[in-house]
Amino acid sequence: MATNGHDDKAPEILTFPCTIDIKAVGKRSARFEALVHEIVSRHIRPQDLLSCTTRESRGGNYLAITLTIRASARMQLDAIYEALSASPEVLMAL
């Protein structure tokens, strides 16, 4: 039983399958974009990568990569965010 007065299982906000943006931010390098693609690709089918955009910071020191994917389950999204967050090169995953 939850101590906050709510059920332990929160209602799902997303309805799966769904299209969602995954954003990763890191230091700009030749390898960063490939690293993010590699991490996310471990968790999705190739046809579920719908688009990719990149944006440099104003000073050119950082790179934000946004991958639009088709996600099939909450567990899949959790695994993607855990893997991105575990990489020392990824400073932020949104």
PDB file of C-alpha atoms in Angstrom:
ATOM      1  CA  MET A   1       0.000   0.000   0.000  1.00  0.00           C
ATOM      2  CA  ALA A   2       1.295   3.437  -0.910  1.00  0.00           C
ATOM      3  CA  THR A   3       1.957   5.806   1.975  1.00  0.00           C
ATOM      4  CA  ASN A   4       0.923   8.899   0.009  1.00  0.00           C
ATOM      5  CA  GLY A   5      -2.708   7.820  -0.310  1.00  0.00           C
ATOM      6  CA  HIS A   6      -2.407   6.995  -4.013  1.00  0.00           C
ATOM      7  CA  ASP A   7      -2.250   3.667  -5.769  1.00  0.00           C
ATOM      8  CA  ASP A   8       1.250   2.327  -6.335  1.00  0.00           C
ATOM      9  CA  LYS A   9       0.514   2.100 -10.046  1.00  0.00           C
ATOM     10  CA  ALA A  10      -0.032   5.518 -11.618  1.00  0.00           C
ATOM     11  CA  PRO A  11      -2.306   5.740 -14.652  1.00  0.00           C
ATOM     12  CA  GLU A  12      -0.462   5.658 -17.975  1.00  0.00           C
ATOM     13  CA  ILE A  13      -0.255   9.097 -19.584  1.00  0.00           C
ATOM     14  CA  LEU A  14       0.782   7.773 -22.993  1.00  0.00           C
ATOM     15  CA  THR A  15      -1.184   5.351 -25.126  1.00  0.00           C
ATOM     16  CA  PHE A  16       1.056   2.824 -26.851  1.00  0.00           C
ATOM     17  CA  PRO A  17       2.142   2.531 -29.541  1.00  0.00           C
ATOM     18  CA  CYS A  18       2.879   6.237 -29.824  1.00  0.00           C
ATOM     19  CA  THR A  19       5.225   8.680 -31.503  1.00  0.00           C
ATOM     20  CA  ILE A  20       7.564  10.449 -29.084  1.00  0.00           C
ATOM     21  CA  ASP A  21      10.676  12.639 -29.186  1.00  0.00           C
ATOM     22  CA  ILE A  22      13.795  11.524 -27.323  1.00  0.00           C
ATOM     23  CA  LYS A  23      16.338  14.308 -26.795  1.00  0.00           C
ATOM     24  CA  ALA A  24      19.955  13.848 -25.729  1.00  0.00           C
ATOM     25  CA  VAL A  25      22.399  16.669 -25.016  1.00  0.00           C
ATOM     26  CA  GLY A  26      26.153  16.312 -24.829  1.00  0.00           C
ATOM     27  CA  LYS A  27      29.473  17.922 -25.671  1.00  0.00           C
ATOM     28  CA  ARG A  28      29.792  18.436 -29.410  1.00  0.00           C
ATOM     29  CA  SER A  29      32.067  15.787 -30.884  1.00  0.00           C
ATOM     30  CA  ALA A  30      32.378  13.722 -34.025  1.00  0.00           C
ATOM     31  CA  ARG A  31      31.139  10.652 -32.133  1.00  0.00           C
ATOM     32  CA  PHE A  32      28.241  12.017 -30.062  1.00  0.00           C
ATOM     33  CA  GLU A  33      25.483  11.733 -32.670  1.00  0.00           C
ATOM     34  CA  ALA A  34      26.543   8.193 -33.594  1.00  0.00           C
ATOM     35  CA  LEU A  35      26.616   7.247 -29.901  1.00  0.00           C
ATOM     36  CA  VAL A  36      23.054   8.446 -29.326  1.00  0.00           C
ATOM     37  CA  HIS A  37      21.839   6.576 -32.429  1.00  0.00           C
ATOM     38  CA  GLU A  38      23.644   3.442 -31.267  1.00  0.00           C
ATOM     39  CA  ILE A  39      22.095   3.568 -27.784  1.00  0.00           C
ATOM     40  CA  VAL A  40      18.544   4.201 -29.002  1.00  0.00           C
ATOM     41  CA  SER A  41      18.840   1.629 -31.812  1.00  0.00           C
ATOM     42  CA  ARG A  42      19.411  -1.130 -29.248  1.00  0.00           C
ATOM     43  CA  HIS A  43      15.848  -0.601 -28.048  1.00  0.00           C
ATOM     44  CA  ILE A  44      13.837   0.003 -31.227  1.00  0.00           C
ATOM     45  CA  ARG A  45      13.315  -1.609 -34.598  1.00  0.00           C
ATOM     46  CA  PRO A  46      14.978   0.256 -37.500  1.00  0.00           C
ATOM     47  CA  GLN A  47      11.596   1.216 -38.974  1.00  0.00           C
ATOM     48  CA  ASP A  48      10.598   2.836 -35.647  1.00  0.00           C
ATOM     49  CA  LEU A  49      13.162   5.625 -36.034  1.00  0.00           C
ATOM     50  CA  LEU A  50      11.031   8.242 -37.767  1.00  0.00           C
ATOM     51  CA  SER A  51      13.348  11.269 -37.836  1.00  0.00           C
ATOM     52  CA  CYS A  52      16.456  12.825 -36.373  1.00  0.00           C
ATOM     53  CA  THR A  53      17.409  16.466 -35.951  1.00  0.00           C
ATOM     54  CA  THR A  54      20.482  18.054 -34.419  1.00  0.00           C
ATOM     55  CA  ARG A  55      21.074  21.499 -33.039  1.00  0.00           C
ATOM     56  CA  GLU A  56      24.313  23.073 -31.851  1.00  0.00           C
ATOM     57  CA  SER A  57      24.407  25.372 -28.854  1.00  0.00           C
ATOM     58  CA  ARG A  58      24.984  29.058 -29.481  1.00  0.00           C
ATOM     59  CA  GLY A  59      28.668  28.735 -28.629  1.00  0.00           C
ATOM     60  CA  GLY A  60      29.022  25.487 -30.592  1.00  0.00           C
ATOM     61  CA  ASN A  61      30.212  23.524 -27.563  1.00  0.00           C
ATOM     62  CA  TYR A  62      27.143  21.305 -27.121  1.00  0.00           C
ATOM     63  CA  LEU A  63      24.913  19.290 -29.398  1.00  0.00           C
ATOM     64  CA  ALA A  64      21.239  18.425 -28.883  1.00  0.00           C
ATOM     65  CA  ILE A  65      19.953  15.441 -30.814  1.00  0.00           C
ATOM     66  CA  THR A  66      16.229  14.775 -31.098  1.00  0.00           C
ATOM     67  CA  LEU A  67      15.123  11.360 -32.319  1.00  0.00           C
ATOM     68  CA  THR A  68      11.450  10.906 -33.117  1.00  0.00           C
ATOM     69  CA  ILE A  69      10.551   7.267 -32.551  1.00  0.00           C
ATOM     70  CA  ARG A  70       7.535   5.020 -32.481  1.00  0.00           C
ATOM     71  CA  ALA A  71       7.500   3.542 -28.985  1.00  0.00           C
ATOM     72  CA  SER A  72       5.653   0.324 -28.223  1.00  0.00           C
ATOM     73  CA  ALA A  73       5.667   0.315 -24.394  1.00  0.00           C
ATOM     74  CA  ARG A  74       6.587   2.269 -21.276  1.00  0.00           C
ATOM     75  CA  MET A  75       9.291  -0.290 -20.456  1.00  0.00           C
ATOM     76  CA  GLN A  76      10.925   0.418 -23.810  1.00  0.00           C
ATOM     77  CA  LEU A  77      11.047   4.175 -23.098  1.00  0.00           C
ATOM     78  CA  ASP A  78      12.381   3.560 -19.592  1.00  0.00           C
ATOM     79  CA  ALA A  79      15.160   1.371 -21.022  1.00  0.00           C
ATOM     80  CA  ILE A  80      16.108   4.044 -23.575  1.00  0.00           C
ATOM     81  CA  TYR A  81      16.294   6.784 -20.942  1.00  0.00           C
ATOM     82  CA  GLU A  82      18.261   4.552 -18.552  1.00  0.00           C
ATOM     83  CA  ALA A  83      20.781   3.681 -21.277  1.00  0.00           C
ATOM     84  CA  LEU A  84      21.192   7.298 -22.359  1.00  0.00           C
ATOM     85  CA  SER A  85      21.552   8.477 -18.758  1.00  0.00           C
ATOM     86  CA  ALA A  86      24.148   5.785 -18.053  1.00  0.00           C
ATOM     87  CA  SER A  87      26.437   7.095 -20.798  1.00  0.00           C
ATOM     88  CA  PRO A  88      28.977   9.585 -19.443  1.00  0.00           C
ATOM     89  CA  GLU A  89      28.907  11.430 -22.778  1.00  0.00           C
ATOM     90  CA  VAL A  90      25.182  12.194 -22.449  1.00  0.00           C
ATOM     91  CA  LEU A  91      24.796  15.180 -20.160  1.00  0.00           C
ATOM     92  CA  MET A  92      20.991  15.244 -20.288  1.00  0.00           C
ATOM     93  CA  ALA A  93      18.255  12.991 -21.655  1.00  0.00           C
ATOM     94  CA  LEU A  94      14.733  14.350 -22.057  1.00  0.00           C
TER      95      LEU A  94
END
